[in-house]
Short mmCIF file of C-alpha atoms in Angstrom, two decimals:
data_model
loop_
_atom_site.label_atom_id
_atom_site.label_comp_id
_atom_site.label_asym_id
_atom_site.label_seq_id
_atom_site.Cartn_x
_atom_site.Cartn_y
_atom_site.Cartn_z
CA UNK A 1 43.83 152.71 81.72
CA UNK A 2 47.41 152.87 79.92
CA UNK A 3 49.09 149.79 78.58
CA UNK A 4 51.59 149.20 81.25
CA UNK A 5 49.01 149.19 83.95
CA UNK A 6 46.77 146.89 81.93
CA UNK A 7 49.64 144.18 81.49
CA UNK A 8 50.45 144.68 85.16
CA UNK A 9 46.90 144.01 86.35
CA UNK A 10 46.44 141.15 83.94
CA UNK A 11 49.33 138.99 85.19
CA UNK A 12 49.84 140.04 88.82
CA UNK A 13 46.09 139.97 89.64
CA UNK A 14 44.86 137.27 87.38
CA UNK A 15 41.68 135.06 87.87
CA UNK A 16 41.88 131.63 89.53
CA UNK A 17 42.13 129.92 86.26
CA UNK A 18 45.38 131.77 85.56
CA UNK A 19 46.95 131.50 88.88
CA UNK A 20 49.93 129.61 87.49
CA UNK A 21 50.82 132.73 85.28
CA UNK A 22 50.43 134.91 88.18
CA UNK A 23 52.77 132.84 90.37
CA UNK A 24 55.34 132.77 87.73
CA UNK A 25 54.90 136.62 87.39
CA UNK A 26 55.75 137.48 91.00
CA UNK A 27 58.57 134.95 90.81
CA UNK A 28 60.29 136.78 88.04
CA UNK A 29 59.45 140.02 89.51
CA UNK A 30 61.10 139.04 92.75
CA UNK A 31 64.00 137.63 90.97
CA UNK A 32 64.77 140.74 88.97
CA UNK A 33 64.32 142.79 92.38
CA UNK A 34 66.90 140.51 94.37
CA UNK A 35 69.23 140.56 91.39
CA UNK A 36 69.18 144.46 91.21
CA UNK A 37 69.58 144.80 95.10
CA UNK A 38 72.46 142.44 95.19
CA UNK A 39 74.30 144.31 92.22
CA UNK A 40 73.75 147.58 94.00
CA UNK A 41 75.36 146.27 97.08
CA UNK A 42 77.98 144.83 95.37
CA UNK A 43 78.76 147.97 93.45
CA UNK A 44 78.60 149.94 96.69
CA UNK A 45 81.23 147.56 98.47
CA UNK A 46 83.60 147.79 95.51
CA UNK A 47 83.35 151.67 95.78
CA UNK A 48 83.86 151.52 99.47
CA UNK A 49 86.97 149.30 99.14
CA UNK A 50 88.32 151.48 96.44
CA UNK A 51 88.39 154.46 98.73
CA UNK A 52 90.00 152.19 101.52
CA UNK A 53 92.75 151.00 99.21
CA UNK A 54 93.56 154.77 98.04
CA UNK A 55 93.60 155.88 101.63
CA UNK A 56 96.03 152.97 102.22
CA UNK A 57 98.26 154.05 99.22
CA UNK A 58 98.00 157.79 100.31
CA UNK A 59 99.30 156.91 103.67
CA UNK A 60 102.65 155.54 102.72
CA UNK A 61 103.09 156.78 98.77
CA UNK A 62 103.80 160.24 97.77
CA UNK A 63 101.66 162.28 95.66
CA UNK A 64 104.35 162.04 92.89
CA UNK A 65 107.32 159.96 92.63
CA UNK A 66 110.16 160.94 90.38
CA UNK A 67 112.22 158.07 88.71
CA UNK A 68 114.80 158.23 86.16
CA UNK A 69 114.05 157.11 82.61
CA UNK A 70 117.44 155.25 82.13
CA UNK A 71 119.45 153.41 84.64
CA UNK A 72 118.93 152.77 88.53
CA UNK A 73 120.09 156.00 89.91
CA UNK A 74 120.73 159.66 89.27
CA UNK A 75 122.08 162.79 91.14
CA UNK A 76 119.52 165.25 91.88
CA UNK A 77 120.01 168.93 90.66
CA UNK A 78 119.65 171.18 93.68
CA UNK A 79 118.25 173.66 91.56
CA UNK A 80 115.43 171.84 90.23
CA UNK A 81 114.71 170.56 93.77
CA UNK A 82 114.41 173.93 94.85
CA UNK A 83 112.04 174.95 91.98
CA UNK A 84 110.09 172.00 92.80
CA UNK A 85 109.89 172.78 96.29
CA UNK A 86 108.78 176.48 95.82
CA UNK A 87 105.77 175.41 93.64
CA UNK A 88 102.45 176.59 95.32
CA UNK A 89 100.89 173.34 96.83
CA UNK A 90 104.08 171.65 97.52
CA UNK A 91 104.66 170.87 101.13
CA UNK A 92 107.92 168.55 100.80
CA UNK A 93 110.39 166.91 98.65
CA UNK A 94 112.26 164.06 99.95
CA UNK A 95 115.35 162.47 98.25
CA UNK A 96 114.99 158.48 98.42
CA UNK A 97 117.22 155.59 97.93
CA UNK A 98 115.11 152.21 97.80
CA UNK A 99 116.65 148.75 97.07
CA UNK A 100 116.39 145.27 98.18
CA UNK A 101 118.59 144.22 101.11
CA UNK A 102 119.08 141.47 103.71
CA UNK A 103 118.29 142.48 107.19
CA UNK A 104 119.57 140.34 109.92
CA UNK A 105 118.46 140.48 113.76
CA UNK A 106 120.22 137.98 116.20
CA UNK A 107 119.89 134.53 114.40
CA UNK A 108 117.08 135.70 111.80
CA UNK A 109 117.30 137.15 108.65
CA UNK A 110 114.69 138.61 105.88
CA UNK A 111 115.07 140.12 102.62
CA UNK A 112 113.25 143.53 102.69
CA UNK A 113 112.64 146.70 100.63
CA UNK A 114 114.99 149.20 102.39
CA UNK A 115 113.67 152.81 101.85
CA UNK A 116 116.23 155.45 102.85
CA UNK A 117 114.70 158.95 103.21
CA UNK A 118 115.45 162.31 104.55
CA UNK A 119 113.75 164.31 107.36
CA UNK A 120 111.20 165.70 104.78
CA UNK A 121 109.50 162.21 104.56
CA UNK A 122 108.54 162.12 108.06
CA UNK A 123 107.38 165.75 107.98
CA UNK A 124 105.20 165.29 104.87
CA UNK A 125 104.19 161.68 104.89
CA UNK A 126 100.76 160.61 106.27
CA UNK A 127 102.21 157.34 107.80
CA UNK A 128 102.15 158.61 111.49
CA UNK A 129 98.47 159.69 111.08
CA UNK A 130 96.95 156.69 109.37
CA UNK A 131 98.99 153.70 110.44
CA UNK A 132 99.24 152.04 113.87
CA UNK A 133 102.59 152.85 115.15
CA UNK A 134 104.48 151.34 117.98
CA UNK A 135 107.64 153.02 119.11
CA UNK A 136 108.95 156.56 117.94
CA UNK A 137 109.17 157.55 114.40
CA UNK A 138 112.80 158.64 114.06
CA UNK A 139 115.65 158.11 111.39
CA UNK A 140 118.75 159.08 113.09
CA UNK A 141 120.53 161.12 115.87
CA UNK A 142 124.16 162.16 116.59
CA UNK A 143 124.91 158.45 117.48
CA UNK A 144 122.88 156.02 115.72
CA UNK A 145 120.77 155.32 112.50
CA UNK A 146 117.43 153.99 113.20
CA UNK A 147 114.70 151.72 111.46
CA UNK A 148 111.09 151.99 111.14
CA UNK A 149 109.96 148.45 110.36
CA UNK A 150 106.70 146.97 108.91
CA UNK A 151 104.88 144.52 111.26
CA UNK A 152 105.42 141.67 109.19
CA UNK A 153 109.21 142.03 108.89
CA UNK A 154 109.17 142.61 112.64
CA UNK A 155 107.51 139.47 113.20
CA UNK A 156 109.72 137.32 110.84
CA UNK A 157 112.65 138.67 112.52
CA UNK A 158 111.41 138.31 116.18
CA UNK A 159 112.03 141.83 116.92
CA UNK A 160 112.03 143.44 120.34
CA UNK A 161 111.01 146.70 119.91
CA UNK A 162 111.35 147.61 123.70
CA UNK A 163 115.15 146.20 123.81
CA UNK A 164 118.25 147.64 122.46
CA UNK A 165 120.40 145.13 123.44
CA UNK A 166 120.54 143.59 119.91
CA UNK A 167 121.02 145.70 116.64
CA UNK A 168 119.66 145.10 113.37
CA UNK A 169 122.20 144.84 110.34
CA UNK A 170 121.74 145.66 106.62
CA UNK A 171 123.68 143.55 104.37
CA UNK A 172 124.12 144.41 100.74
CA UNK A 173 126.68 143.04 98.04
CA UNK A 174 129.56 145.41 97.30
CA UNK A 175 129.94 146.51 93.72
CA UNK A 176 133.16 144.71 92.70
CA UNK A 177 135.04 144.23 89.41
CA UNK A 178 134.80 140.66 88.10
CA UNK A 179 138.75 140.27 88.52
CA UNK A 180 138.47 141.32 92.24
CA UNK A 181 138.65 138.77 94.74
CA UNK A 182 137.56 139.91 98.37
CA UNK A 183 136.44 137.74 101.18
CA UNK A 184 134.54 140.74 102.63
CA UNK A 185 132.37 141.28 99.46
CA UNK A 186 129.26 142.47 101.37
CA UNK A 187 128.55 146.05 102.92
CA UNK A 188 127.21 145.84 106.43
CA UNK A 189 125.26 148.89 108.15
CA UNK A 190 124.11 148.49 111.87
CA UNK A 191 120.67 150.05 112.72
CA UNK A 192 118.75 150.37 115.97
CA UNK A 193 114.97 149.78 115.85
CA UNK A 194 112.84 152.83 116.41
CA UNK A 195 109.18 151.81 115.49
CA UNK A 196 107.06 149.32 114.08
CA UNK A 197 104.30 150.35 111.76
CA UNK A 198 101.28 148.51 110.71
CA UNK A 199 99.33 149.65 107.67
CA UNK A 200 98.64 147.03 105.06
CA UNK A 201 100.15 143.60 104.40
CA UNK A 202 102.12 144.57 101.23
CA UNK A 203 103.88 147.36 103.27
CA UNK A 204 104.00 145.60 106.49
CA UNK A 205 105.95 142.46 105.00
CA UNK A 206 108.17 144.14 102.59
CA UNK A 207 109.52 147.53 104.11
CA UNK A 208 112.10 148.97 106.41
CA UNK A 209 112.36 152.69 106.41
CA UNK A 210 115.74 154.47 107.51
CA UNK A 211 117.73 157.46 107.16
CA UNK A 212 119.02 158.10 103.53
CA UNK A 213 122.70 158.22 104.96
CA UNK A 214 122.27 154.66 106.08
CA UNK A 215 120.91 153.39 102.73
CA UNK A 216 123.67 155.41 100.92
CA UNK A 217 126.27 153.67 102.92
CA UNK A 218 124.80 150.15 102.29
CA UNK A 219 124.48 150.58 98.64
CA UNK A 220 127.81 152.67 98.19
CA UNK A 221 126.23 155.78 97.05
CA UNK A 222 127.65 159.28 97.59
CA UNK A 223 125.24 161.80 95.97
CA UNK A 224 123.35 159.25 93.83
CA UNK A 225 119.56 158.69 94.59
CA UNK A 226 116.70 156.33 93.30
CA UNK A 227 114.04 158.68 93.31
CA UNK A 228 112.53 161.82 94.63
CA UNK A 229 109.07 161.78 96.42
CA UNK A 230 106.94 164.83 96.22
CA UNK A 231 104.03 165.79 98.69
CA UNK A 232 101.24 168.11 98.21
CA UNK A 233 98.90 169.99 100.64
CA UNK A 234 95.31 168.92 100.53
CA UNK A 235 94.26 172.20 98.68
CA UNK A 236 96.85 171.66 95.61
CA UNK A 237 95.86 171.58 92.23
CA UNK A 238 97.19 168.03 91.53
CA UNK A 239 97.21 168.06 87.61
CA UNK A 240 98.74 171.52 87.33
CA UNK A 241 101.46 170.70 89.77
CA UNK A 242 102.14 167.27 87.97
CA UNK A 243 102.57 169.24 84.63
CA UNK A 244 104.93 171.85 86.30
CA UNK A 245 107.18 169.16 87.75
CA UNK A 246 107.33 167.45 84.61
CA UNK A 247 108.22 170.57 82.91
CA UNK A 248 110.94 171.39 85.60
CA UNK A 249 112.62 167.76 85.08
CA UNK A 250 112.42 167.53 81.49
CA UNK A 251 112.52 164.22 79.48
CA UNK A 252 115.06 162.38 81.44
CA UNK A 253 112.65 161.31 84.30
CA UNK A 254 109.24 159.71 84.75
CA UNK A 255 106.89 161.63 87.13
CA UNK A 256 104.16 159.02 88.48
CA UNK A 257 101.06 159.70 90.30
CA UNK A 258 99.64 157.30 92.88
CA UNK A 259 97.69 155.08 90.43
CA UNK A 260 100.82 154.89 87.95
CA UNK A 261 103.00 153.92 91.03
CA UNK A 262 100.67 150.73 91.23
CA UNK A 263 100.24 150.18 87.40
CA UNK A 264 101.84 146.73 87.60
#
């Protein structure tokens, strides 16, 4: 009989005179067993939550986000954008204007993050497959610019997605010189509601997505953009593509993956 079996037999199958030691041994063993089981369950839950959180991020965020190192905006170089678009594994590059704005609807108003995007966003983004959508995902047509609104924002505004009797309005302060006096110191851009998305509270209560032309008109941009969003195919070599994009853009830009976008 080896030593481990001898010790186990001595303390778990003891004589009557040692019942107290036997009871303490069983209690200790059960305590360790339950503690270990609880730890395994908790770690499994956290692993599952991590997967859910990543899938939520992937539904809204790009695989790579390009931001300027200095300043708030930049003018994209068409040659660089074309080079990035031609990389194997890249399925879309979207120019983006993102900023805080006030949105009004009837008598309600909410401060939101407006994300102005081009058609590449809807073509490449996974929002339409992973989020709950009510309405039609569209950004503009010949007559109007449209808004795709987070469910929390829509709730605060009391938005009636089925009715087009009332328009949304983006309000953004104009960039005026200190010496200028102008009673009309804000830019107003009308929008029609197209859809409401429900994905995760941080996005639902924050974002309004519209066309890049509407966002540019609101903030007074012409060719400037606040960022580029790059989308990959499922088979893409992520690290290789990130390295190639960084080399194409040079040192004036930061190239952020999903985790780096949420580092704060």
